[in-house]
PDB file of C-alpha atoms in Angstrom:
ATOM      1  CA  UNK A   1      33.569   2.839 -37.101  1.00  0.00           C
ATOM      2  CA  UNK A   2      34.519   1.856 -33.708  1.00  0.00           C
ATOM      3  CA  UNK A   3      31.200   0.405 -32.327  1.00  0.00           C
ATOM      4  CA  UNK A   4      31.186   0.943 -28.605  1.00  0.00           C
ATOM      5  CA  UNK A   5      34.298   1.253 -26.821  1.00  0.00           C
ATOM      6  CA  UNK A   6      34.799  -0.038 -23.286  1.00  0.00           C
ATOM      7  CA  UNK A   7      37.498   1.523 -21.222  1.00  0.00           C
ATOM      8  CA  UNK A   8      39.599   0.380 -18.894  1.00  0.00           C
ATOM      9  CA  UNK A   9      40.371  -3.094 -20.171  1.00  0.00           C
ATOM     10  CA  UNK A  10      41.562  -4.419 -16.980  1.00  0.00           C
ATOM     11  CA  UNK A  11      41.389  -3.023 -13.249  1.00  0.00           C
ATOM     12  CA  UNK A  12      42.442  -4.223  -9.920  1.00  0.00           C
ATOM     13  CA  UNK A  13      40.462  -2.354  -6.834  1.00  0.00           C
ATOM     14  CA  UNK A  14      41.003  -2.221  -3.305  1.00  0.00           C
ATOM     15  CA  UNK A  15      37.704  -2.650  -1.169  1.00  0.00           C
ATOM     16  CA  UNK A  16      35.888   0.196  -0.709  1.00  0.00           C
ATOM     17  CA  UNK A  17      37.789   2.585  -3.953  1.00  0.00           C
ATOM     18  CA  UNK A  18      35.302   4.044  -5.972  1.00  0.00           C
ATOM     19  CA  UNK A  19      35.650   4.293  -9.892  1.00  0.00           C
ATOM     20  CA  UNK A  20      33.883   4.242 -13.021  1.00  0.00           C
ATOM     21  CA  UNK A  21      33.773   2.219 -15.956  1.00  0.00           C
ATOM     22  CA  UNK A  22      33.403   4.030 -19.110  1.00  0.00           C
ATOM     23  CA  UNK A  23      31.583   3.289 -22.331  1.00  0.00           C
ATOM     24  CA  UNK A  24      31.177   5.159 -26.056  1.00  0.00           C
ATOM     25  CA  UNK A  25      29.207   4.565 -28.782  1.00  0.00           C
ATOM     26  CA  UNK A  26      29.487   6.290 -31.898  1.00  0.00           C
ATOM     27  CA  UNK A  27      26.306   4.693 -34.163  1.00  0.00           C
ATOM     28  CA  UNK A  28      24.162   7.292 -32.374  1.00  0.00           C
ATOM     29  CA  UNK A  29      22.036   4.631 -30.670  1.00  0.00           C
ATOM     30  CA  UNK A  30      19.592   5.797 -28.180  1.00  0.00           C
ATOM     31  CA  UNK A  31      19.475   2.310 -25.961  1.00  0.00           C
ATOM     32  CA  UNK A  32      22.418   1.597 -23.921  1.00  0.00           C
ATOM     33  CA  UNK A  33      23.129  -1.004 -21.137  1.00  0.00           C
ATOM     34  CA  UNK A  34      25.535  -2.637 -18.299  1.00  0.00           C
ATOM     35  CA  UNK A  35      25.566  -6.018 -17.837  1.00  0.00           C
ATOM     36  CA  UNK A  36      27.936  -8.039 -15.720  1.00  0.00           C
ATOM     37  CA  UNK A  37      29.087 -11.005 -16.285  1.00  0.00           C
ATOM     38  CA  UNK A  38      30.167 -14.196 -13.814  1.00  0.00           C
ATOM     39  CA  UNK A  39      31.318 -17.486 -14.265  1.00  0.00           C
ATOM     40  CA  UNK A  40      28.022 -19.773 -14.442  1.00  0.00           C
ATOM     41  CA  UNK A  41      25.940 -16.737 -14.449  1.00  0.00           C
ATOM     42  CA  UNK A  42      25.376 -15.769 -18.146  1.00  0.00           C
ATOM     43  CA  UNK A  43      24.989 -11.850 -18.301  1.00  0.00           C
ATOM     44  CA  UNK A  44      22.713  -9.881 -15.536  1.00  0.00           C
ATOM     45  CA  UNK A  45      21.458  -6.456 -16.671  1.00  0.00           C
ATOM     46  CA  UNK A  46      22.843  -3.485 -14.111  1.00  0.00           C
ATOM     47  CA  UNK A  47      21.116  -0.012 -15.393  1.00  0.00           C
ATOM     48  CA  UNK A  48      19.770   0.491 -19.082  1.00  0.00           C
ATOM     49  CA  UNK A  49      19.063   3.905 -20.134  1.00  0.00           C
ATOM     50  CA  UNK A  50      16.431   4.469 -23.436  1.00  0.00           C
ATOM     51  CA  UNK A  51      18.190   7.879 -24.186  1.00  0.00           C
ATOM     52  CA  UNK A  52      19.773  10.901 -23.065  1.00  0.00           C
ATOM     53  CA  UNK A  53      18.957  11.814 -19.511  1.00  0.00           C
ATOM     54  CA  UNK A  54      16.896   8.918 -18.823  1.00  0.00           C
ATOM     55  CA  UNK A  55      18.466   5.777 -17.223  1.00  0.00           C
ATOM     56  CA  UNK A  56      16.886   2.809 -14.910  1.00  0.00           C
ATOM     57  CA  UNK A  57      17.349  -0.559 -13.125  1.00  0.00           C
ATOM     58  CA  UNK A  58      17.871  -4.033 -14.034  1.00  0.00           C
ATOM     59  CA  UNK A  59      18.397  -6.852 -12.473  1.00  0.00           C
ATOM     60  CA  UNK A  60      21.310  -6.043  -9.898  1.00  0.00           C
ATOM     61  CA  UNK A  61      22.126  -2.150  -9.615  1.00  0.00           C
ATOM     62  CA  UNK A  62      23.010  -2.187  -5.703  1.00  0.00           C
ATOM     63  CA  UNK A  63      26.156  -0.786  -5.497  1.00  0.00           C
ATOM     64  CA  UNK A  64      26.444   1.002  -8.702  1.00  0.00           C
ATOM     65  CA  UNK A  65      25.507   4.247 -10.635  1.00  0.00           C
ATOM     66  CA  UNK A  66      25.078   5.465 -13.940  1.00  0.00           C
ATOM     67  CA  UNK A  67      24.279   8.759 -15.951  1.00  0.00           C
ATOM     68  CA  UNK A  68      23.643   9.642 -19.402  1.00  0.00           C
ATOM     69  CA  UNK A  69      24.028  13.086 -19.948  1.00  0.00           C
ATOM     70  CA  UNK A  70      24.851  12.529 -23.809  1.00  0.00           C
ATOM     71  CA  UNK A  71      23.657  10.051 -26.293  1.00  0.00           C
ATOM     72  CA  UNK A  72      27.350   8.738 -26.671  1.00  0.00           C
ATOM     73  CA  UNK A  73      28.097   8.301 -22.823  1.00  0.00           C
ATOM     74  CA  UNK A  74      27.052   6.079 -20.269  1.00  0.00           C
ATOM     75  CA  UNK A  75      29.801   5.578 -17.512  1.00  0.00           C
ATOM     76  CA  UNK A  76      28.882   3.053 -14.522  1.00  0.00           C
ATOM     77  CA  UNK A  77      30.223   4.051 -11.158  1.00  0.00           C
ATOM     78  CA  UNK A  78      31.477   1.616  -8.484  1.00  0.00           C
ATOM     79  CA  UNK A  79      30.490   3.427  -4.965  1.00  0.00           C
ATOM     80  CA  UNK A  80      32.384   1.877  -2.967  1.00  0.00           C
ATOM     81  CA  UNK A  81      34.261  -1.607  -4.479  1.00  0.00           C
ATOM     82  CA  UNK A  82      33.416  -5.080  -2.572  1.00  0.00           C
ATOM     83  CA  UNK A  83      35.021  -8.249  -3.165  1.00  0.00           C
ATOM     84  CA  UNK A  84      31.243  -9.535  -4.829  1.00  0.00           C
ATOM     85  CA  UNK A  85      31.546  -6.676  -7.497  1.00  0.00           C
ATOM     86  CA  UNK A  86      34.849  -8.942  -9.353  1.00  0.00           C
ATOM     87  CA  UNK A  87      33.524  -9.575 -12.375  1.00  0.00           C
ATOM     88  CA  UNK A  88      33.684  -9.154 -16.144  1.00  0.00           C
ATOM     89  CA  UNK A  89      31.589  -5.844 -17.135  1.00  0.00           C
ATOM     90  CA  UNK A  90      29.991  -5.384 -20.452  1.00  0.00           C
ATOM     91  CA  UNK A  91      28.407  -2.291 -21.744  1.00  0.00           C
ATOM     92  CA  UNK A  92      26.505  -2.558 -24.963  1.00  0.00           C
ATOM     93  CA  UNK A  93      24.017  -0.561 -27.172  1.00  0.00           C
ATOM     94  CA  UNK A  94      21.249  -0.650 -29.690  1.00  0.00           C
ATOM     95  CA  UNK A  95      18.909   1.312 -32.351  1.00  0.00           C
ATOM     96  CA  UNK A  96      15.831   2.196 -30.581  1.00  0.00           C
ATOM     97  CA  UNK A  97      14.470  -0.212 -28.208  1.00  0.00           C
ATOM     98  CA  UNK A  98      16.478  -3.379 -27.443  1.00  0.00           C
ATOM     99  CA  UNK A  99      14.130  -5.966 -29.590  1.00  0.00           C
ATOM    100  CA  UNK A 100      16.837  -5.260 -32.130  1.00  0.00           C
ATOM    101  CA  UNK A 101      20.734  -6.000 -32.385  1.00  0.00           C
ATOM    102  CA  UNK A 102      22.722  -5.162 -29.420  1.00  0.00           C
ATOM    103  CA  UNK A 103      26.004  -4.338 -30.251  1.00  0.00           C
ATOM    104  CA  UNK A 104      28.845  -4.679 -26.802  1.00  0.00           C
ATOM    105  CA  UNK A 105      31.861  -3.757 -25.837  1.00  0.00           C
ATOM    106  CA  UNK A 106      35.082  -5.631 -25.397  1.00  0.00           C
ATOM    107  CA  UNK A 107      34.542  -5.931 -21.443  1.00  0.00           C
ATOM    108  CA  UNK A 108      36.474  -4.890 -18.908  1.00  0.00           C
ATOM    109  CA  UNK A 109      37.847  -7.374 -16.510  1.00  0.00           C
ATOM    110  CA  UNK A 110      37.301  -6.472 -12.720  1.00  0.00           C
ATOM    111  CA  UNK A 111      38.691  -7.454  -9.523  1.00  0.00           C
ATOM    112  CA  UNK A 112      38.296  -6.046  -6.183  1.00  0.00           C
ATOM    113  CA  UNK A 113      40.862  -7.357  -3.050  1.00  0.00           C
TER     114      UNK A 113
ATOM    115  CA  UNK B   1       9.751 -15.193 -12.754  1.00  0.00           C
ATOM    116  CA  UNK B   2      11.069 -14.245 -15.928  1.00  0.00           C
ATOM    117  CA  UNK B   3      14.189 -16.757 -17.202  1.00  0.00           C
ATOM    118  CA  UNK B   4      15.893 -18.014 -19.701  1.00  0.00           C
ATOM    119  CA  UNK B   5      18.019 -21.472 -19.096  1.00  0.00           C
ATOM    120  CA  UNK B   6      19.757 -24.234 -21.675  1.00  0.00           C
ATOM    121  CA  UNK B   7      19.453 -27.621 -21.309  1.00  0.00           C
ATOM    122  CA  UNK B   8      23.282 -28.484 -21.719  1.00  0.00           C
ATOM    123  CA  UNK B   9      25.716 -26.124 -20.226  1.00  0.00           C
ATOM    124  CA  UNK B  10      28.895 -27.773 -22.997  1.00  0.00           C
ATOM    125  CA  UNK B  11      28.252 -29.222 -26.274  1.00  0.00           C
ATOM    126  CA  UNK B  12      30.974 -30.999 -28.337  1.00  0.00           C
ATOM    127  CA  UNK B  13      30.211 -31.249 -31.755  1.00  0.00           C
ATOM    128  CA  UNK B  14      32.010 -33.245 -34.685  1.00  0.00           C
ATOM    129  CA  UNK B  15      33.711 -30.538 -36.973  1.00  0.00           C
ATOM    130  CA  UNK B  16      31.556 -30.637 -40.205  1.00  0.00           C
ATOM    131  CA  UNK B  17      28.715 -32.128 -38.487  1.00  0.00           C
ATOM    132  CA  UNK B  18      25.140 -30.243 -37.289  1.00  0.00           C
ATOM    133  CA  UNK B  19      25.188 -28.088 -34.170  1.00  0.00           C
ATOM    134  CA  UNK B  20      22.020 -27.781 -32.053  1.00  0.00           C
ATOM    135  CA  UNK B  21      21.986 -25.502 -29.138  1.00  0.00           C
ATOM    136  CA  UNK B  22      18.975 -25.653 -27.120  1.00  0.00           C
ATOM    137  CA  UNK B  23      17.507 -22.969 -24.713  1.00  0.00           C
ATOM    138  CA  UNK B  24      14.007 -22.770 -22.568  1.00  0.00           C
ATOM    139  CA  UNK B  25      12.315 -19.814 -21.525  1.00  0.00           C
ATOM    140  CA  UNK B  26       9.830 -19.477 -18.836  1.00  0.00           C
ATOM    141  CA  UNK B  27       7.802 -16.301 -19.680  1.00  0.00           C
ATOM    142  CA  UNK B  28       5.476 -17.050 -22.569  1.00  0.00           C
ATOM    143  CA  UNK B  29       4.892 -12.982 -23.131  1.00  0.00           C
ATOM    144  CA  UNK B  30       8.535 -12.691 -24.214  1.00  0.00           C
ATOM    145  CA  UNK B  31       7.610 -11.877 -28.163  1.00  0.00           C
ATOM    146  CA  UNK B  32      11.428 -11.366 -29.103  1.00  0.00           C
ATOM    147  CA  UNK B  33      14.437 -13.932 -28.892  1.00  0.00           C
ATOM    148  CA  UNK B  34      18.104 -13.387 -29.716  1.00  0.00           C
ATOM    149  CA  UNK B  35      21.146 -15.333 -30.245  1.00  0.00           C
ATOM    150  CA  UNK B  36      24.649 -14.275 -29.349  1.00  0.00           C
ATOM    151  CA  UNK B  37      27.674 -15.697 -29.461  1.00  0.00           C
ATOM    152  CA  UNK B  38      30.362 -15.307 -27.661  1.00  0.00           C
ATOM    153  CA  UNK B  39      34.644 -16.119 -27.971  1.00  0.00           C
ATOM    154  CA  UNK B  40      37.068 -16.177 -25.046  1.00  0.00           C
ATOM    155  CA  UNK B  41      38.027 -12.610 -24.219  1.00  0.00           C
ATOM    156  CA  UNK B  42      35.363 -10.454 -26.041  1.00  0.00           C
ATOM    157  CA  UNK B  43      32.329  -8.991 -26.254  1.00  0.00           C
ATOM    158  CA  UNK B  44      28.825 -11.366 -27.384  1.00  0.00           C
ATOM    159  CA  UNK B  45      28.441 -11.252 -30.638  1.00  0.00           C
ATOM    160  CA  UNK B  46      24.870 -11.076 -31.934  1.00  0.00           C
ATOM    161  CA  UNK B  47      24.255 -14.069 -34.513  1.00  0.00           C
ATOM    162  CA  UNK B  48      20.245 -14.190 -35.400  1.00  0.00           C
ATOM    163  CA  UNK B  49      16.956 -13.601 -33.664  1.00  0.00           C
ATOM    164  CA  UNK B  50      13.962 -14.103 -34.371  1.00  0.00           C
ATOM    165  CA  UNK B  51       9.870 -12.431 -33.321  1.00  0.00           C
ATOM    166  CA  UNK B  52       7.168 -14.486 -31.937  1.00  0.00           C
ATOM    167  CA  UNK B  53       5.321 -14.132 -34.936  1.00  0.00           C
ATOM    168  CA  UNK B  54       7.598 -16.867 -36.536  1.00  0.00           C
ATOM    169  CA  UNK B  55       8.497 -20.343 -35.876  1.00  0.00           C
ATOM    170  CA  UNK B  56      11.519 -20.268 -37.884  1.00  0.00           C
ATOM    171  CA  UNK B  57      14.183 -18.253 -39.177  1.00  0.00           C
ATOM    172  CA  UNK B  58      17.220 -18.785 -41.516  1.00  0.00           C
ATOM    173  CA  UNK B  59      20.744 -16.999 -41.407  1.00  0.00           C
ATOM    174  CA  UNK B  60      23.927 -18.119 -43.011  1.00  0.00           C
ATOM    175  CA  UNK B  61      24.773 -21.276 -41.978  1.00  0.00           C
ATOM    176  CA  UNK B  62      22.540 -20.765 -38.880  1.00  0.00           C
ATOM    177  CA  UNK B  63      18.917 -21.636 -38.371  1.00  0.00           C
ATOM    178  CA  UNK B  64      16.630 -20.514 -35.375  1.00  0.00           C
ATOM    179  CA  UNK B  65      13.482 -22.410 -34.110  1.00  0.00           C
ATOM    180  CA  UNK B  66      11.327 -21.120 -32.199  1.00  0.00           C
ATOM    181  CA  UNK B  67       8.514 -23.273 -30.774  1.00  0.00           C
ATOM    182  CA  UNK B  68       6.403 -21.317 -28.629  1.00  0.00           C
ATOM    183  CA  UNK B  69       3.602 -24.189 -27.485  1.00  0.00           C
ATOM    184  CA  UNK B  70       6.648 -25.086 -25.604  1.00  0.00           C
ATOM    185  CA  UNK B  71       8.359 -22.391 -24.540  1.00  0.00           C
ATOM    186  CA  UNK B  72      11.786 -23.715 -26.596  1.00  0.00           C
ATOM    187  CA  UNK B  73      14.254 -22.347 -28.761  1.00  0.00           C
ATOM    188  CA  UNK B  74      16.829 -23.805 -30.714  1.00  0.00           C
ATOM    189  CA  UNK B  75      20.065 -22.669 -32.716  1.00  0.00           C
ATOM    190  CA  UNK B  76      21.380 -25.092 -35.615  1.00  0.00           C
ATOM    191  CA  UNK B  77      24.388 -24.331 -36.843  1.00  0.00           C
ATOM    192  CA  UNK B  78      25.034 -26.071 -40.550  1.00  0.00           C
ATOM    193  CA  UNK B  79      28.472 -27.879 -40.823  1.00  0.00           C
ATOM    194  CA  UNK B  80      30.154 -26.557 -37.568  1.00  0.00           C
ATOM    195  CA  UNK B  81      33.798 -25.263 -38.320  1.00  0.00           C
ATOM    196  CA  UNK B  82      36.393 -25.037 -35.471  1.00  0.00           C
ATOM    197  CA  UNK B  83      35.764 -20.773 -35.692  1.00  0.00           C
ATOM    198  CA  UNK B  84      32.500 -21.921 -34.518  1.00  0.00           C
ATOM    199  CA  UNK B  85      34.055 -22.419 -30.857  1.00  0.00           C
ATOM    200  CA  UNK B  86      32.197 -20.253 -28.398  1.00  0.00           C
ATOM    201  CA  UNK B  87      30.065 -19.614 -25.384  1.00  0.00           C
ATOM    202  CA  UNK B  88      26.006 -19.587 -27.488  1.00  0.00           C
ATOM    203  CA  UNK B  89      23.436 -17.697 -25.229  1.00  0.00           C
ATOM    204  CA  UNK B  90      19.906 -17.154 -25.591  1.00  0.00           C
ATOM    205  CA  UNK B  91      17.981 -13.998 -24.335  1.00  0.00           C
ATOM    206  CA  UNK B  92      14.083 -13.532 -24.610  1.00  0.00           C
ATOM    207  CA  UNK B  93      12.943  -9.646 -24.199  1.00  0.00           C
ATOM    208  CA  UNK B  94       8.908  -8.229 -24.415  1.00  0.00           C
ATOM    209  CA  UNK B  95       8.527  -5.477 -26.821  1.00  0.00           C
ATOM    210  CA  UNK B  96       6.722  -3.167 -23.674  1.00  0.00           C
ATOM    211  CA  UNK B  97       9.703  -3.869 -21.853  1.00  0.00           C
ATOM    212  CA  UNK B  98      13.144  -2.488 -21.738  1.00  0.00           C
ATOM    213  CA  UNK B  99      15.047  -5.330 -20.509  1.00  0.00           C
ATOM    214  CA  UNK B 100      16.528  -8.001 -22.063  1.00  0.00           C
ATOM    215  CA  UNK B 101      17.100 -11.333 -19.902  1.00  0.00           C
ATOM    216  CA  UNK B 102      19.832 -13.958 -20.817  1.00  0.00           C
ATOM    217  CA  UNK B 103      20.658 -17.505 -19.996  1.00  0.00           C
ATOM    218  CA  UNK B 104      23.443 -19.270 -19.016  1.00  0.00           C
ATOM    219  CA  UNK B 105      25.106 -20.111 -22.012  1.00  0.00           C
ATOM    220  CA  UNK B 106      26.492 -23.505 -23.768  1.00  0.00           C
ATOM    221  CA  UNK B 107      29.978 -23.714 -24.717  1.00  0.00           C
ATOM    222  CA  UNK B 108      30.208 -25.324 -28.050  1.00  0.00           C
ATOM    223  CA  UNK B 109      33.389 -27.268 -28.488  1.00  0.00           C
ATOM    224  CA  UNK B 110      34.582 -28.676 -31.721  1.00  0.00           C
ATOM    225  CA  UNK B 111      36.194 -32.081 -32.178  1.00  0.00           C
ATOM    226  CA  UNK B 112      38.670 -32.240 -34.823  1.00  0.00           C
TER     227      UNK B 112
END
């Protein structure tokens, strides 16, 4: 059971590249999320979706995108990369609504020159 | 607004002795709190929560409090081992919303 898989691991952008970040579950949950994470900071919510084709804010989404065209899938997109956007990404997912057990990934570690 | 904060942004703690990790929360309809830990280089961990329907809940070797007159939650940790080493945060969610909001986090650090 691999629990939800974050991929890549480590990236290095220039300002203004675009990519995307990409995150599987396998436990068939129907709540996924992006959070971001910077030093001091704790973790600040990005987009959350509550199921297949349905996704929304949080607290910071300028700047990025997300879809969820299938219940395992929910890739965040970069636009266009700026400096502010180096950070440590987590994706993470959960049974039903999030008032139960989030499960996240391993992160992936940022950083746009 | 809606946040979540700790009192003590690093905690160092006595290896076998009691750890308590302290958060407040500013929105009193959050009805669902969470603990997560988290090591250097990975993912939080989830560790116990607990609803607003209770004051107090037990895990294995961890205890949550949850005192809701004042907005304040705890997390004892029994006996603190050096595995216990980690970044602790709190985050408070409503069950009619979607998102859940953490804190800062307390680095627990374990004195041998």
């Amino acid at each position: 059971n691999a629990g939800v898989t974050q991929t890549p691991k480590f990236q290095v952008l220039k300002t203004g590249q675009s990519m995307t970040l990409q995150c599987a579950q396998d436990m068939n949950h129907e709540y996924m999320s992006w959070y971001r994470q910077d030093p001091g900071m704790g973790l600040r919510l990005i987009h959350y979706s509550v199921g297949a084709g349905i996704t929304d804010q949080g607290e910071v989404p300028n700047g990025y995108n997300v879809s969820r065209s299938t219940t395992e899938d929910f890739p965040l997109r970069l636009l266009s990369a700026a400096p502010s956007q180096t950070s440590v990404y987590f994706c993470a997912s959960s049974h039903g609504h999030p008032n139960t057990e989030a499960f996240f990934g391993q992160g992936t570690r940022l950083t746009v020159v | 607004g809606e946040s979540v904060g700790l009192h003590l942004p690093t905690l160092s703690v006595q290896e076998g002795d009691n750890s308590i990790i302290n958060c407040a929360y500013s929105n009193s309809a959050s009805d669902y709190f969470i603990w997560y830990k988290q090591e250097s280089g990975k993912g939080p961990q989830f560790i116990i929560d607990i609803r607003s329907n209770m004051d107090k809940r037990q895990g294995q070797r961890v205890t949550v409090l949850l005192n809701k007159t004042v907005k304040h939650l705890s997390l004892q940790i029994a006996a603190t081992q050096p595995g216990d080493s980690a970044v602790y945060f709190c985050a408070e969610t409503m069950n009619r919303d979607d998102k859940i909001i953490f804190g800062k986090g307390t680095r627990l650090h374990i004195l041998p």
